[in-house]
PDB file of C-alpha atoms in Angstrom:
ATOM      1  CA  MET A   1     -94.552 112.918  22.093  1.00 43.00           C
ATOM      2  CA  LEU A   2     -94.778 115.732  19.561  1.00 48.00           C
ATOM      3  CA  LEU A   3     -96.299 118.338  21.822  1.00 52.00           C
ATOM      4  CA  SER A   4     -95.862 118.929  25.508  1.00 55.00           C
ATOM      5  CA  GLU A   5     -99.053 118.642  27.520  1.00 56.00           C
ATOM      6  CA  ARG A   6     -99.119 122.418  28.087  1.00 53.00           C
ATOM      7  CA  HIS A   7     -98.850 123.163  24.346  1.00 53.00           C
ATOM      8  CA  ARG A   8    -101.389 120.488  23.473  1.00 53.00           C
ATOM      9  CA  ARG A   9    -103.909 122.021  25.832  1.00 53.00           C
ATOM     10  CA  ALA A  10    -103.218 125.544  24.621  1.00 51.00           C
ATOM     11  CA  THR A  11    -103.564 124.720  20.956  1.00 51.00           C
ATOM     12  CA  LEU A  12    -105.576 121.559  20.419  1.00 52.00           C
ATOM     13  CA  ASP A  13    -108.015 121.235  23.308  1.00 49.00           C
ATOM     14  CA  PRO A  14    -111.509 122.058  22.011  1.00 50.00           C
ATOM     15  CA  MET A  15    -113.020 122.386  25.516  1.00 46.00           C
ATOM     16  CA  PRO A  16    -114.025 125.909  26.524  1.00 45.00           C
ATOM     17  CA  ARG A  17    -112.138 127.451  29.432  1.00 45.00           C
ATOM     18  CA  SER A  18    -115.269 127.408  31.601  1.00 44.00           C
ATOM     19  CA  ALA A  19    -115.291 123.600  31.452  1.00 46.00           C
ATOM     20  CA  THR A  20    -111.682 123.364  32.631  1.00 47.00           C
ATOM     21  CA  HIS A  21    -111.820 126.403  34.967  1.00 48.00           C
ATOM     22  CA  PRO A  22    -115.121 126.483  36.880  1.00 50.00           C
ATOM     23  CA  ALA A  23    -114.318 129.935  38.290  1.00 52.00           C
ATOM     24  CA  VAL A  24    -114.695 131.437  34.796  1.00 50.00           C
ATOM     25  CA  ALA A  25    -118.287 132.247  33.894  1.00 54.00           C
ATOM     26  CA  PRO A  26    -119.576 130.643  30.659  1.00 55.00           C
ATOM     27  CA  ASP A  27    -120.245 134.062  29.051  1.00 57.00           C
ATOM     28  CA  ASP A  28    -116.679 135.179  29.829  1.00 58.00           C
ATOM     29  CA  ALA A  29    -115.311 131.934  28.384  1.00 55.00           C
ATOM     30  CA  ARG A  30    -117.332 132.371  25.181  1.00 55.00           C
ATOM     31  CA  ARG A  31    -116.227 135.986  24.784  1.00 55.00           C
ATOM     32  CA  ARG A  32    -112.577 135.103  25.502  1.00 55.00           C
ATOM     33  CA  SER A  33    -112.614 132.110  23.133  1.00 54.00           C
ATOM     34  CA  ARG A  34    -113.936 134.284  20.308  1.00 52.00           C
ATOM     35  CA  TYR A  35    -110.841 136.491  20.456  1.00 55.00           C
ATOM     36  CA  LEU A  36    -108.080 134.208  21.738  1.00 60.00           C
ATOM     37  CA  ASP A  37    -108.829 130.649  20.685  1.00 57.00           C
ATOM     38  CA  PRO A  38    -108.294 129.496  17.089  1.00 52.00           C
ATOM     39  CA  VAL A  39    -111.499 129.071  15.133  1.00 74.00           C
ATOM     40  CA  THR A  40    -110.645 126.728  12.276  1.00 87.00           C
ATOM     41  CA  VAL A  41    -108.741 123.467  12.194  1.00 87.00           C
ATOM     42  CA  LYS A  42    -105.999 125.134  10.139  1.00 87.00           C
ATOM     43  CA  GLU A  43    -105.660 127.911  12.721  1.00 87.00           C
ATOM     44  CA  ARG A  44    -105.429 125.314  15.488  1.00 87.00           C
ATOM     45  CA  LEU A  45    -102.774 123.492  13.459  1.00 86.00           C
ATOM     46  CA  HIS A  46    -100.883 126.754  12.899  1.00 88.00           C
ATOM     47  CA  HIS A  47    -100.838 127.441  16.654  1.00 88.00           C
ATOM     48  CA  ALA A  48     -99.651 123.880  17.321  1.00 90.00           C
ATOM     49  CA  VAL A  49     -96.802 124.252  14.811  1.00 90.00           C
ATOM     50  CA  GLU A  50     -95.757 127.592  16.316  1.00 91.00           C
ATOM     51  CA  ALA A  51     -95.503 125.924  19.726  1.00 92.00           C
ATOM     52  CA  MET A  52     -93.246 123.104  18.444  1.00 92.00           C
ATOM     53  CA  SER A  53     -89.495 122.909  18.670  1.00 92.00           C
ATOM     54  CA  ASP A  54     -87.585 122.402  15.400  1.00 91.00           C
ATOM     55  CA  GLU A  55     -87.188 118.711  16.214  1.00 91.00           C
ATOM     56  CA  GLU A  56     -90.918 118.314  16.862  1.00 91.00           C
ATOM     57  CA  ALA A  57     -91.762 120.183  13.642  1.00 89.00           C
ATOM     58  CA  ARG A  58     -89.363 117.981  11.648  1.00 87.00           C
ATOM     59  CA  ALA A  59     -91.015 114.836  13.045  1.00 88.00           C
ATOM     60  CA  ALA A  60     -94.496 116.213  12.330  1.00 88.00           C
ATOM     61  CA  LEU A  61     -93.523 117.104   8.771  1.00 83.00           C
ATOM     62  CA  ARG A  62     -92.153 113.597   8.246  1.00 80.00           C
ATOM     63  CA  THR A  63     -95.407 112.141   9.584  1.00 84.00           C
ATOM     64  CA  LEU A  64     -97.471 114.342   7.252  1.00 81.00           C
ATOM     65  CA  ALA A  65     -95.338 113.365   4.262  1.00 75.00           C
ATOM     66  CA  ASP A  66     -95.769 109.676   5.130  1.00 76.00           C
ATOM     67  CA  ALA A  67     -99.518 110.124   5.535  1.00 79.00           C
ATOM     68  CA  SER A  68     -99.925 112.054   2.278  1.00 75.00           C
ATOM     69  CA  GLY A  69     -99.282 108.990   0.157  1.00 80.00           C
ATOM     70  CA  ASP A  70     -96.999 111.042  -2.104  1.00 80.00           C
ATOM     71  CA  PRO A  71     -94.245 108.619  -3.192  1.00 83.00           C
ATOM     72  CA  VAL A  72     -91.866 111.441  -4.176  1.00 84.00           C
ATOM     73  CA  ALA A  73     -92.195 113.102  -0.758  1.00 77.00           C
ATOM     74  CA  TRP A  74     -91.602 109.733   0.903  1.00 78.00           C
ATOM     75  CA  MET A  75     -88.519 109.005  -1.224  1.00 82.00           C
ATOM     76  CA  LEU A  76     -87.013 112.435  -0.578  1.00 80.00           C
ATOM     77  CA  ASP A  77     -87.684 112.143   3.141  1.00 75.00           C
ATOM     78  CA  HIS A  78     -86.075 108.697   3.370  1.00 77.00           C
ATOM     79  CA  ALA A  79     -83.227 109.173   0.889  1.00 81.00           C
ATOM     80  CA  PRO A  80     -79.673 108.901   2.213  1.00 80.00           C
ATOM     81  CA  LEU A  81     -77.642 112.094   2.284  1.00 79.00           C
ATOM     82  CA  ASP A  82     -75.148 110.579  -0.157  1.00 77.00           C
ATOM     83  CA  ASP A  83     -75.616 107.226  -1.850  1.00 73.00           C
ATOM     84  CA  GLU A  84     -71.955 106.766  -2.802  1.00 84.00           C
ATOM     85  CA  PRO A  85     -69.102 106.271  -0.364  1.00 86.00           C
ATOM     86  CA  GLU A  86     -66.476 109.006  -0.266  1.00 88.00           C
ATOM     87  CA  THR A  87     -63.291 108.045  -2.114  1.00 93.00           C
ATOM     88  CA  ASP A  88     -59.745 108.578  -0.835  1.00 95.00           C
ATOM     89  CA  GLU A  89     -59.256 111.215  -3.552  1.00 97.00           C
ATOM     90  CA  GLU A  90     -62.335 113.139  -2.357  1.00 94.00           C
ATOM     91  CA  ARG A  91     -61.190 112.941   1.284  1.00 95.00           C
ATOM     92  CA  GLN A  92     -57.768 114.314   0.292  1.00 96.00           C
ATOM     93  CA  ALA A  93     -59.337 117.144  -1.722  1.00 95.00           C
ATOM     94  CA  VAL A  94     -61.535 118.142   1.238  1.00 94.00           C
ATOM     95  CA  ALA A  95     -58.576 117.979   3.625  1.00 96.00           C
ATOM     96  CA  GLY A  96     -56.527 120.146   1.230  1.00 94.00           C
ATOM     97  CA  ALA A  97     -59.308 122.732   0.959  1.00 92.00           C
ATOM     98  CA  ARG A  98     -59.673 122.882   4.748  1.00 94.00           C
ATOM     99  CA  ALA A  99     -55.902 123.290   5.143  1.00 95.00           C
ATOM    100  CA  ASP A 100     -55.956 126.159   2.606  1.00 94.00           C
ATOM    101  CA  ARG A 101     -58.759 127.875   4.559  1.00 92.00           C
ATOM    102  CA  GLU A 102     -56.788 127.519   7.808  1.00 94.00           C
ATOM    103  CA  ARG A 103     -53.789 129.166   6.129  1.00 95.00           C
ATOM    104  CA  GLY A 104     -55.995 132.084   5.064  1.00 94.00           C
ATOM    105  CA  ILE A 105     -56.252 131.170   1.377  1.00 92.00           C
ATOM    106  CA  LYS A 106     -59.689 132.281   0.215  1.00 89.00           C
ATOM    107  CA  PRO A 107     -61.735 130.045  -2.088  1.00 89.00           C
ATOM    108  CA  ILE A 108     -62.301 131.142  -5.692  1.00 88.00           C
ATOM    109  CA  PRO A 109     -65.958 131.995  -6.341  1.00 91.00           C
ATOM    110  CA  LEU A 110     -67.683 129.778  -8.907  1.00 90.00           C
ATOM    111  CA  GLU A 111     -68.640 132.835 -10.973  1.00 90.00           C
ATOM    112  CA  ASP A 112     -64.933 133.675 -11.416  1.00 91.00           C
ATOM    113  CA  VAL A 113     -64.113 130.148 -12.528  1.00 90.00           C
ATOM    114  CA  LEU A 114     -67.010 130.095 -14.992  1.00 90.00           C
ATOM    115  CA  ALA A 115     -66.052 133.508 -16.374  1.00 90.00           C
ATOM    116  CA  GLU A 116     -62.479 132.321 -16.893  1.00 88.00           C
ATOM    117  CA  PHE A 117     -63.556 129.253 -18.855  1.00 88.00           C
ATOM    118  CA  ASP A 118     -66.144 131.139 -20.906  1.00 80.00           C
ATOM    119  CA  ALA A 119     -63.510 133.721 -21.934  1.00 61.00           C
ATOM    120  CA  GLU A 120     -61.106 131.145 -23.366  1.00 51.00           C
TER     121      GLU A 120
END
């Protein structure tokens, strides 16, 4: 479920408060809804998104991308993180870099490397 029941009611339920809370007079409910309740569908959607956790928002975004019919959005959403397996050489290079960091050796910024090669 994307939204908890409490958040769904607070953000998506179109019923006025007087219908769900008989103790609230209809005039009070109308006045309160004018200032507190979202007016447009986009405002209701905004409130729903604000109430979501990151995981719920990620799932909702994926659902919207699937529903949009945009093939590029679908491909990006379903693409693997890396389509090539890591080689032994790459694993060794990563292990070496991590070992250097643990020994306190700072990495060389890319700008410095580029400046060195441009100067020669």
